[in-house]
CSV table of C-alpha atoms in Angstrom, one decimal:
chain,number,residue,atom,x,y,z
A,1,MET,CA,26.6,-13.0,18.4
A,2,GLN,CA,24.0,-14.6,16.2
A,3,ALA,CA,22.2,-12.1,14.1
A,4,PRO,CA,18.6,-11.9,15.4
A,5,LEU,CA,15.7,-13.1,13.4
A,6,PRO,CA,14.1,-9.9,11.9
A,7,GLN,CA,10.6,-9.4,13.3
A,8,GLN,CA,7.9,-9.8,10.6
A,9,GLN,CA,6.8,-6.2,9.7
A,10,PRO,CA,4.0,-4.9,7.5
A,11,PRO,CA,5.0,-3.9,4.0
A,12,PRO,CA,6.6,-0.5,4.0
A,13,HIS,CA,4.8,2.5,2.5
A,14,PRO,CA,6.7,4.6,-0.2
A,15,PRO,CA,7.3,8.2,0.8
A,16,PRO,CA,5.0,10.8,-0.7
A,17,PRO,CA,6.0,11.8,-4.2
A,18,GLN,CA,7.1,15.3,-3.5
A,19,ALA,CA,10.1,17.5,-4.1
A,20,ALA,CA,13.2,16.9,-2.0
A,21,GLY,CA,13.0,18.7,1.3
A,22,ALA,CA,9.3,19.5,1.0
A,23,ALA,CA,7.1,18.9,3.9
A,24,PRO,CA,4.3,16.3,3.6
A,25,PRO,CA,1.0,17.7,2.6
A,26,PRO,CA,-1.2,19.1,5.4
A,27,ALA,CA,-4.1,17.0,6.6
A,28,VAL,CA,-7.4,17.4,4.8
A,29,GLN,CA,-9.9,18.5,7.5
A,30,LEU,CA,-12.7,16.1,8.2
A,31,PRO,CA,-16.2,17.2,7.4
A,32,ARG,CA,-17.1,18.3,10.8
A,33,GLN,CA,-14.2,20.8,10.7
A,34,VAL,CA,-14.7,22.1,7.2
A,35,ALA,CA,-15.0,25.8,7.1
A,36,VAL,CA,-16.2,27.2,3.8
A,37,PRO,CA,-14.2,30.4,3.1
A,38,ALA,CA,-16.1,33.6,2.8
A,39,GLY,CA,-16.4,35.3,-0.6
A,40,PRO,CA,-16.2,33.9,-4.0
A,41,PRO,CA,-14.1,30.8,-4.6
A,42,PRO,CA,-10.8,31.2,-6.3
A,43,PRO,CA,-10.6,30.4,-9.9
A,44,PRO,CA,-9.8,26.8,-10.7
A,45,PRO,CA,-6.1,26.0,-11.5
A,46,HIS,CA,-5.0,26.4,-15.1
A,47,HIS,CA,-5.1,23.0,-16.8
A,48,ALA,CA,-5.1,23.6,-20.5
A,49,GLN,CA,-3.4,25.9,-22.9
A,50,GLY,CA,-5.2,28.2,-25.3
A,51,PRO,CA,-8.1,30.6,-25.0
A,52,PRO,CA,-10.8,30.0,-22.4
A,53,ILE,CA,-13.8,28.0,-23.2
A,54,ILE,CA,-16.8,30.2,-23.8
A,55,PRO,CA,-20.2,28.9,-22.8
A,56,PRO,CA,-22.7,28.5,-25.7
A,57,SER,CA,-24.9,31.3,-24.4
A,58,SER,CA,-21.9,33.7,-24.7
A,59,VAL,CA,-21.0,32.8,-28.3
A,60,PRO,CA,-21.9,35.7,-30.7
A,61,GLN,CA,-24.8,34.6,-32.9
A,62,PRO,CA,-24.6,35.0,-36.7
A,63,ASN,CA,-26.8,37.4,-38.5
A,64,GLY,CA,-30.2,36.2,-39.6
A,65,SER,CA,-33.7,35.8,-38.5
A,66,SER,CA,-34.1,35.3,-34.7
A,67,VAL,CA,-37.0,32.9,-35.4
A,68,VAL,CA,-34.8,30.7,-37.6
A,69,GLN,CA,-32.0,30.9,-35.1
A,70,SER,CA,-34.3,29.9,-32.3
A,71,ALA,CA,-35.6,26.9,-34.3
A,72,TYR,CA,-32.1,25.9,-35.0
A,73,GLN,CA,-31.2,25.9,-31.3
A,74,ARG,CA,-34.3,23.9,-30.4
A,75,LEU,CA,-33.4,21.3,-33.0
A,76,ALA,CA,-29.8,21.1,-31.8
A,77,LEU,CA,-31.1,20.7,-28.3
A,78,LEU,CA,-33.5,17.9,-29.3
A,79,ASN,CA,-30.7,16.1,-31.2
A,80,GLU,CA,-28.4,16.4,-28.2
A,81,GLN,CA,-31.0,15.0,-25.9
A,82,THR,CA,-31.9,12.2,-28.3
A,83,TRP,CA,-28.3,11.0,-28.7
A,84,TYR,CA,-27.8,11.3,-24.9
A,85,LYS,CA,-30.9,9.1,-24.2
A,86,MET,CA,-29.7,6.6,-26.8
A,87,GLY,CA,-26.3,6.5,-25.0
A,88,SER,CA,-28.0,5.9,-21.7
A,89,LEU,CA,-30.1,3.1,-23.2
A,90,ALA,CA,-27.0,1.5,-24.7
A,91,GLU,CA,-25.3,1.6,-21.3
A,92,LEU,CA,-28.3,-0.2,-19.7
A,93,MET,CA,-28.1,-2.9,-22.4
A,94,GLY,CA,-24.3,-3.3,-21.6
A,95,ASP,CA,-23.2,-2.1,-25.1
A,96,VAL,CA,-20.4,0.3,-24.0
A,97,GLU,CA,-19.0,0.8,-27.5
A,98,LYS,CA,-22.4,2.1,-28.8
A,99,ALA,CA,-22.8,4.2,-25.6
A,100,PHE,CA,-19.5,6.0,-26.4
A,101,THR,CA,-20.6,6.6,-30.0
A,102,TYR,CA,-24.0,8.0,-29.0
A,103,TYR,CA,-22.6,10.3,-26.2
A,104,GLU,CA,-20.0,11.6,-28.7
A,105,SER,CA,-22.8,12.3,-31.1
A,106,ALA,CA,-24.5,14.4,-28.4
A,107,LEU,CA,-21.3,16.4,-28.0
A,108,ARG,CA,-21.3,17.2,-31.7
A,109,TYR,CA,-24.5,19.1,-31.2
A,110,ASN,CA,-23.4,20.6,-27.9
A,111,PRO,CA,-19.6,20.4,-27.0
A,112,TYR,CA,-20.5,21.8,-23.5
A,113,SER,CA,-23.0,19.1,-22.6
A,114,ILE,CA,-22.0,18.3,-19.0
A,115,PRO,CA,-24.2,15.1,-18.8
A,116,ALA,CA,-22.6,13.7,-22.0
A,117,LEU,CA,-19.1,14.6,-20.8
A,118,THR,CA,-19.8,13.1,-17.4
A,119,GLN,CA,-21.0,9.8,-18.9
A,120,ILE,CA,-18.0,9.5,-21.2
A,121,ALA,CA,-15.6,10.2,-18.4
A,122,SER,CA,-17.4,7.6,-16.2
A,123,LEU,CA,-17.2,5.0,-18.9
A,124,TYR,CA,-13.5,5.6,-19.2
A,125,ARG,CA,-13.1,5.3,-15.4
A,126,GLN,CA,-15.0,2.1,-15.3
A,127,SER,CA,-12.7,0.6,-18.0
A,128,GLU,CA,-9.7,1.8,-15.9
A,129,GLN,CA,-8.6,4.3,-18.6
A,130,PHE,CA,-8.1,6.9,-16.0
A,131,GLU,CA,-6.0,9.4,-18.0
A,132,LYS,CA,-8.8,9.7,-20.6
A,133,ALA,CA,-11.4,10.0,-17.9
A,134,VAL,CA,-9.5,12.9,-16.4
A,135,ASP,CA,-9.4,14.6,-19.8
A,136,PHE,CA,-13.2,14.6,-20.0
A,137,PHE,CA,-13.7,15.5,-16.3
A,138,GLN,CA,-11.4,18.4,-16.9
A,139,ARG,CA,-13.5,19.6,-19.7
A,140,ILE,CA,-16.4,19.8,-17.3
A,141,ILE,CA,-14.2,21.8,-14.8
A,142,ASN,CA,-13.3,24.2,-17.5
A,143,ILE,CA,-17.0,24.9,-18.0
A,144,ASP,CA,-18.0,24.8,-14.3
A,145,GLY,CA,-15.0,25.0,-11.9
A,146,SER,CA,-17.2,24.8,-8.8
A,147,ASN,CA,-18.5,21.3,-9.5
A,148,GLY,CA,-17.4,19.5,-6.3
A,149,GLU,CA,-18.5,16.0,-7.4
A,150,ILE,CA,-16.3,16.3,-10.5
A,151,TRP,CA,-13.3,17.4,-8.5
A,152,GLY,CA,-13.8,14.3,-6.3
A,153,ALA,CA,-14.0,12.1,-9.4
A,154,ILE,CA,-10.7,13.6,-10.7
A,155,GLY,CA,-9.1,13.0,-7.3
A,156,ASN,CA,-10.2,9.3,-7.5
A,157,CYS,CA,-8.7,9.0,-11.0
A,158,TYR,CA,-5.4,10.5,-10.0
A,159,LEU,CA,-5.3,8.2,-7.0
A,160,MET,CA,-5.7,5.2,-9.3
A,161,MET,CA,-2.9,6.6,-11.5
A,162,ASP,CA,-0.7,7.0,-8.4
A,163,GLU,CA,-0.5,10.7,-9.0
A,164,LEU,CA,-0.8,11.5,-5.3
A,165,PRO,CA,0.0,15.2,-5.2
A,166,LYS,CA,-2.6,15.8,-8.0
A,167,ALA,CA,-5.1,13.6,-6.2
A,168,TYR,CA,-4.6,15.6,-3.0
A,169,GLN,CA,-5.2,18.9,-4.8
A,170,ALA,CA,-8.3,17.6,-6.5
A,171,TYR,CA,-9.7,16.4,-3.2
A,172,GLN,CA,-9.1,19.8,-1.6
A,173,GLN,CA,-11.0,21.4,-4.4
A,174,ALA,CA,-13.9,18.9,-3.9
A,175,ILE,CA,-14.1,19.7,-0.2
A,176,TYR,CA,-14.1,23.4,-0.9
A,177,HIS,CA,-16.8,23.3,-3.6
A,178,LEU,CA,-19.2,20.6,-2.3
A,179,PRO,CA,-22.3,22.0,-0.6
A,180,ASP,CA,-22.0,19.2,2.0
A,181,PRO,CA,-18.5,17.7,2.1
A,182,LYS,CA,-19.7,14.8,4.3
A,183,GLU,CA,-19.6,12.4,1.3
A,184,PRO,CA,-18.4,8.9,2.3
A,185,LYS,CA,-17.0,8.1,-1.2
A,186,LEU,CA,-14.9,11.2,-1.1
A,187,TRP,CA,-13.4,10.5,2.4
A,188,TYR,CA,-12.9,6.9,1.4
A,189,GLY,CA,-10.6,8.1,-1.4
A,190,ILE,CA,-8.9,10.5,0.9
A,191,GLY,CA,-8.3,7.7,3.4
A,192,ILE,CA,-6.6,5.6,0.7
A,193,LEU,CA,-4.5,8.7,-0.4
A,194,TYR,CA,-3.1,9.1,3.2
A,195,ASP,CA,-2.6,5.3,3.4
A,196,ARG,CA,-0.5,5.5,0.3
A,197,TYR,CA,1.5,8.5,1.7
A,198,GLY,CA,2.1,6.4,4.9
A,199,SER,CA,0.3,9.0,7.0
A,200,TYR,CA,-1.5,6.4,9.1
A,201,GLU,CA,-3.1,8.8,11.6
A,202,HIS,CA,-4.8,10.9,8.9
A,203,ALA,CA,-5.8,7.7,7.0
A,204,GLU,CA,-7.3,6.3,10.2
A,205,GLU,CA,-9.3,9.5,10.8
A,206,ALA,CA,-10.6,9.6,7.2
A,207,PHE,CA,-11.7,5.9,7.2
A,208,SER,CA,-13.3,6.3,10.6
A,209,ALA,CA,-15.2,9.3,9.3
A,210,VAL,CA,-16.6,7.2,6.5
A,211,MET,CA,-18.0,4.6,8.9
A,212,ARG,CA,-19.5,7.4,11.0
A,213,MET,CA,-21.2,8.9,8.0
A,214,ASP,CA,-22.4,5.6,6.6
A,215,PRO,CA,-22.1,2.5,8.8
A,216,ASN,CA,-23.4,0.4,5.8
A,217,PHE,CA,-20.9,1.9,3.3
A,218,GLU,CA,-20.5,-0.4,0.3
A,219,LYS,CA,-16.8,-0.9,1.0
A,220,SER,CA,-17.0,-1.2,4.8
A,221,ASN,CA,-15.3,-4.6,4.7
A,222,GLU,CA,-12.3,-3.1,2.8
A,223,ILE,CA,-12.2,-0.2,5.2
A,224,HIS,CA,-12.1,-2.5,8.2
A,225,PHE,CA,-9.3,-4.5,6.5
A,226,ARG,CA,-7.3,-1.3,5.8
A,227,LEU,CA,-7.8,-0.1,9.4
A,228,GLY,CA,-6.6,-3.5,10.6
A,229,ILE,CA,-3.3,-3.0,8.6
A,230,ILE,CA,-3.0,0.6,9.9
A,231,TYR,CA,-3.5,-0.5,13.6
A,232,LYS,CA,-1.0,-3.3,13.1
A,233,CYS,CA,1.6,-0.7,11.9
A,234,GLN,CA,0.7,1.5,14.9
A,235,LYS,CA,1.1,-1.6,17.2
A,236,LYS,CA,-2.5,-1.3,18.3
A,237,PHE,CA,-2.8,-5.0,18.2
A,238,LYS,CA,-6.2,-5.3,20.0
A,239,ASN,CA,-7.9,-2.9,17.5
A,240,SER,CA,-6.2,-4.6,14.6
A,241,LEU,CA,-7.5,-8.0,15.6
A,242,GLU,CA,-11.0,-6.6,16.0
A,243,CYS,CA,-10.9,-5.2,12.5
A,244,PHE,CA,-9.6,-8.3,10.9
A,245,LYS,CA,-12.0,-10.6,12.7
A,246,SER,CA,-14.9,-8.5,11.5
A,247,THR,CA,-14.0,-9.2,7.9
A,248,LEU,CA,-13.6,-13.0,8.2
A,249,LYS,CA,-17.0,-13.8,6.9
A,250,ASN,CA,-16.9,-11.2,4.1
A,251,PRO,CA,-13.3,-10.5,3.0
A,252,PRO,CA,-12.8,-7.7,0.6
A,253,LYS,CA,-12.1,-8.9,-2.9
A,254,PRO,CA,-9.8,-10.4,-4.1
A,255,LEU,CA,-8.8,-11.6,-0.6
A,256,SER,CA,-10.0,-14.8,0.9
A,257,GLU,CA,-10.8,-16.0,4.4
A,258,ALA,CA,-7.3,-17.6,4.5
A,259,ASP,CA,-5.7,-14.2,3.8
A,260,ILE,CA,-7.5,-12.7,6.8
A,261,TRP,CA,-6.4,-15.6,9.0
A,262,PHE,CA,-2.8,-15.0,7.9
A,263,GLN,CA,-3.1,-11.3,9.0
A,264,ILE,CA,-4.6,-12.4,12.3
A,265,GLY,CA,-1.6,-14.8,12.8
A,266,ASN,CA,0.8,-12.0,12.0
A,267,VAL,CA,-0.7,-9.7,14.5
A,268,TYR,CA,-0.6,-12.4,17.2
A,269,GLU,CA,3.1,-13.0,16.3
A,270,LEU,CA,4.0,-9.3,16.5
A,271,ASP,CA,2.2,-9.2,19.9
A,272,LYS,CA,4.3,-12.2,21.0
A,273,ASP,CA,1.3,-14.4,21.5
A,274,TYR,CA,3.0,-17.2,19.6
A,275,LEU,CA,0.5,-20.0,20.5
A,276,SER,CA,-2.4,-18.0,19.0
A,277,ALA,CA,-0.3,-17.1,16.0
A,278,LYS,CA,0.5,-20.8,15.5
A,279,GLU,CA,-3.2,-21.7,15.6
A,280,ALA,CA,-4.1,-19.0,13.1
A,281,TYR,CA,-1.4,-20.1,10.7
A,282,GLU,CA,-2.5,-23.7,11.0
A,283,HIS,CA,-6.0,-22.6,10.2
A,284,VAL,CA,-4.7,-21.3,6.9
A,285,LEU,CA,-2.8,-24.5,6.1
A,286,ARG,CA,-6.0,-26.6,6.6
A,287,GLU,CA,-7.4,-24.7,3.6
A,288,ASN,CA,-4.2,-24.3,1.6
A,289,PRO,CA,-1.4,-26.8,2.7
A,290,ASN,CA,1.0,-25.3,0.2
A,291,HIS,CA,0.8,-21.6,1.3
A,292,ALA,CA,4.5,-20.7,1.1
A,293,LYS,CA,4.3,-17.6,3.3
A,294,VAL,CA,2.3,-19.3,6.1
A,295,LEU,CA,4.7,-22.3,6.0
A,296,GLN,CA,7.6,-19.9,6.4
A,297,GLN,CA,5.9,-18.0,9.3
A,298,LEU,CA,5.0,-21.3,11.1
A,299,GLY,CA,8.5,-22.7,10.6
A,300,THR,CA,9.8,-19.5,12.2
A,301,LEU,CA,7.6,-20.0,15.2
A,302,TYR,CA,8.9,-23.5,15.8
A,303,PHE,CA,12.5,-22.3,16.4
A,304,MET,CA,11.5,-19.2,18.3
A,305,PRO,CA,13.1,-19.3,21.8
A,306,GLY,CA,10.7,-19.4,24.7
A,307,THR,CA,7.8,-21.1,23.1
A,308,ASN,CA,6.4,-24.3,24.5
A,309,PHE,CA,6.4,-26.0,21.1
A,310,TYR,CA,10.1,-25.3,20.2
A,311,ASN,CA,11.2,-27.9,17.7
A,312,VAL,CA,14.0,-27.2,15.2
A,313,GLU,CA,13.4,-30.3,13.2
A,314,GLN,CA,9.8,-29.4,12.7
A,315,ALA,CA,10.9,-25.8,11.7
A,316,ILE,CA,13.3,-27.3,9.1
A,317,SER,CA,10.5,-29.5,7.7
A,318,LEU,CA,8.1,-26.5,7.4
A,319,LEU,CA,10.7,-24.2,5.8
A,320,ALA,CA,11.7,-26.9,3.3
A,321,GLN,CA,8.0,-27.2,2.3
A,322,SER,CA,7.9,-23.4,2.0
A,323,ILE,CA,10.9,-23.5,-0.4
A,324,GLU,CA,9.3,-26.3,-2.4
A,325,ALA,CA,6.1,-24.2,-2.7
A,326,ASP,CA,8.1,-21.1,-3.7
A,327,ASN,CA,11.7,-21.5,-4.5
A,328,SER,CA,12.3,-17.8,-5.2
A,329,GLU,CA,11.6,-16.6,-1.6
A,330,SER,CA,15.0,-15.6,-0.1
A,331,GLN,CA,13.7,-15.4,3.5
A,332,SER,CA,12.8,-19.1,3.7
A,333,TRP,CA,16.4,-20.0,2.7
A,334,TYR,CA,17.8,-17.6,5.3
A,335,LEU,CA,15.6,-19.0,8.0
A,336,LEU,CA,16.6,-22.5,7.0
A,337,GLY,CA,20.2,-21.5,7.4
A,338,ARG,CA,19.4,-20.2,10.9
A,339,CYS,CA,18.0,-23.6,11.8
A,340,TYR,CA,21.1,-25.4,10.6
A,341,MET,CA,23.2,-23.0,12.6
A,342,LEU,CA,21.3,-24.0,15.7
A,343,GLN,CA,22.2,-27.6,14.9
A,344,LYS,CA,25.8,-26.7,14.2
A,345,GLN,CA,25.4,-28.1,10.7
A,346,TYR,CA,27.6,-25.3,9.2
A,347,ASN,CA,28.0,-26.7,5.7
A,348,LYS,CA,24.2,-26.9,5.3
A,349,ALA,CA,23.8,-23.5,6.9
A,350,TYR,CA,26.4,-22.0,4.4
A,351,GLU,CA,24.5,-23.5,1.4
A,352,ALA,CA,21.2,-22.1,2.7
A,353,TYR,CA,22.7,-18.6,3.3
A,354,GLN,CA,24.3,-18.7,-0.2
A,355,GLN,CA,20.8,-19.4,-1.7
A,356,ALA,CA,19.4,-16.4,0.3
A,357,VAL,CA,22.0,-13.9,-0.8
A,358,TYR,CA,21.8,-15.2,-4.4
A,359,ARG,CA,18.2,-14.1,-4.4
A,360,ASP,CA,18.7,-10.9,-2.3
A,361,GLY,CA,22.3,-9.8,-2.2
A,362,ASN,CA,21.5,-6.4,-0.6
A,363,ASN,CA,20.2,-7.7,2.7
A,364,ALA,CA,22.5,-6.7,5.5
A,365,ILE,CA,21.1,-9.3,7.9
A,366,TYR,CA,21.9,-12.1,5.5
A,367,TRP,CA,25.6,-11.0,5.3
A,368,CYS,CA,25.8,-10.5,9.0
A,369,SER,CA,24.6,-14.1,9.6
A,370,ILE,CA,27.2,-15.3,7.1
A,371,GLY,CA,29.8,-13.4,9.1
A,372,VAL,CA,28.6,-15.2,12.3
A,373,LEU,CA,29.0,-18.5,10.5
A,374,TYR,CA,32.5,-17.8,9.4
A,375,TYR,CA,33.4,-16.6,13.0
A,376,LYS,CA,32.0,-19.9,14.4
A,377,ILE,CA,34.4,-21.9,12.2
A,378,SER,CA,37.3,-19.5,12.9
A,379,GLN,CA,37.5,-18.1,9.4
A,380,TYR,CA,38.1,-14.6,10.8
A,381,ARG,CA,39.1,-12.9,7.5
A,382,ASP,CA,36.0,-14.2,5.7
A,383,ALA,CA,33.9,-13.1,8.7
A,384,LEU,CA,35.4,-9.6,8.4
A,385,ASP,CA,34.6,-9.5,4.7
A,386,ALA,CA,31.0,-10.5,5.4
A,387,TYR,CA,30.5,-7.9,8.1
A,388,SER,CA,32.1,-5.2,6.0
A,389,ARG,CA,29.7,-6.1,3.2
A,390,ALA,CA,26.8,-5.8,5.7
A,391,ILE,CA,27.9,-2.4,6.8
A,392,ARG,CA,28.2,-1.1,3.3
A,393,ILE,CA,24.6,-2.1,2.8
A,394,ASP,CA,23.3,-0.8,6.1
A,395,ALA,CA,25.7,1.2,8.3
A,396,TYR,CA,23.0,1.8,10.9
A,397,SER,CA,22.6,-1.9,12.0
A,398,ASN,CA,23.7,-2.2,15.6
A,399,GLU,CA,23.7,-6.0,15.3
A,400,VAL,CA,26.4,-5.9,12.7
A,401,TRP,CA,28.6,-3.5,14.7
A,402,PHE,CA,28.2,-5.6,17.8
A,403,ASP,CA,29.2,-8.8,16.0
A,404,LEU,CA,32.1,-7.0,14.4
A,405,GLY,CA,33.2,-6.0,17.9
A,406,ILE,CA,33.1,-9.6,19.0
A,407,LEU,CA,35.2,-10.5,16.0
A,408,TYR,CA,37.8,-7.8,16.7
A,409,GLU,CA,37.9,-8.9,20.4
A,410,ALA,CA,38.7,-12.5,19.3
A,411,CYS,CA,41.8,-11.0,17.6
A,412,ASN,CA,43.9,-9.9,20.6
A,413,SER,CA,45.8,-7.3,18.7
A,414,GLN,CA,42.6,-5.3,17.8
A,415,ILE,CA,41.1,-4.5,21.1
A,416,ASN,CA,40.8,-0.8,20.2
A,417,ASP,CA,38.9,-1.7,17.1
A,418,ALA,CA,36.6,-3.9,19.2
A,419,ILE,CA,35.9,-0.9,21.5
A,420,ASP,CA,35.1,1.3,18.6
A,421,ALA,CA,32.7,-1.2,17.2
A,422,TYR,CA,30.9,-1.7,20.5
A,423,GLN,CA,30.6,2.1,21.0
A,424,ARG,CA,29.1,2.4,17.5
A,425,ALA,CA,26.6,-0.4,18.4
A,426,SER,CA,25.7,1.4,21.6
A,427,GLU,CA,25.1,4.7,19.9
A,428,LEU,CA,22.8,3.0,17.4
A,429,ASN,CA,20.9,1.1,20.1
A,430,PRO,CA,21.4,2.6,23.6
A,431,ASN,CA,18.9,0.2,25.1
A,432,ASN,CA,21.0,-2.9,24.2
A,433,GLU,CA,22.1,-4.1,27.6
A,434,ILE,CA,24.6,-6.6,26.1
């Protein structure tokens, strides 16, 4: 009858940003499976309005002496090269503002200078001005649509802008145009793209491909961390632990060693190895005694049935510390209410549940637990209202329907309603033996 404690789950991934009813994008093939189509590549997609850009060599030359014209072109080329070299030097000296100015001066002498356009785009990307970076990268694509490296850079920028469909399309173009698509940085970006989509199998394949291509990849620690999260979501707990433990001595920034221990504890908890989870969480608290989330998780373990360290008073103490460290966390208040329910301190449980729903009023589990509380103190009408609220929030929770059946069964005149509620709970969870 008591609403079960929700199992700690990894953060959900948002669905792909695609039109309603559309299928998720197909998997990008790994390098070993890349087949370069025969024949000329298709024209790059149309990105800008107006007439096509004409390369300088195709621009009709004005009338005049060919000697004078040739000298003019050589002078323009020298000016372009000089400004470009000055921009490179400014970059080496760390003067980004001057570098921008010098590269733009080079473009005044040759608007089609791919080196200058590339450097300006890269500077914008380094300063996280990704939209401007895309604009300059796109100018290069308009000149040379077969530049696979630039397509990959565009994909990275769109990824940082959370423009996932555009990033996917750019990465596809990069794979098509690169002479050798076995580029670790490209597949690192593709792995993150699939991770954002929630397509864990494809993300795992892409990240694993990066490590096969370059075992010493500069972001290998981040890849191992991401793989640890992916394996945790897939319930491959042994693989997840191996990945997390490999990053303990060199956590990816901005994470710390304590963050990795928290993930290790969470994996042990999901795998029902509660003693190892407790030890991992305590390791975090030795470094940060006021870590609110770890205090919450450790408090949960102390009132977990079946553990050899079951202690409700200790759980209450840890949860109170968690609330003191972060008063805005609704889950700690809810868990505190659960502890008070175990002690049959219903007034304190009610106060804790009220604090939980005040912070998160759209949580069906919270309202279900409030219904259980009202049922315990024989306030059946209030219990019905709480269960009804829970069902309006989540009509597919078998726990709520089961508890509602118990409530109806307690009212002798509503046996048929109780049967209907139990049947609904059974349909939602056929494996529930109760």
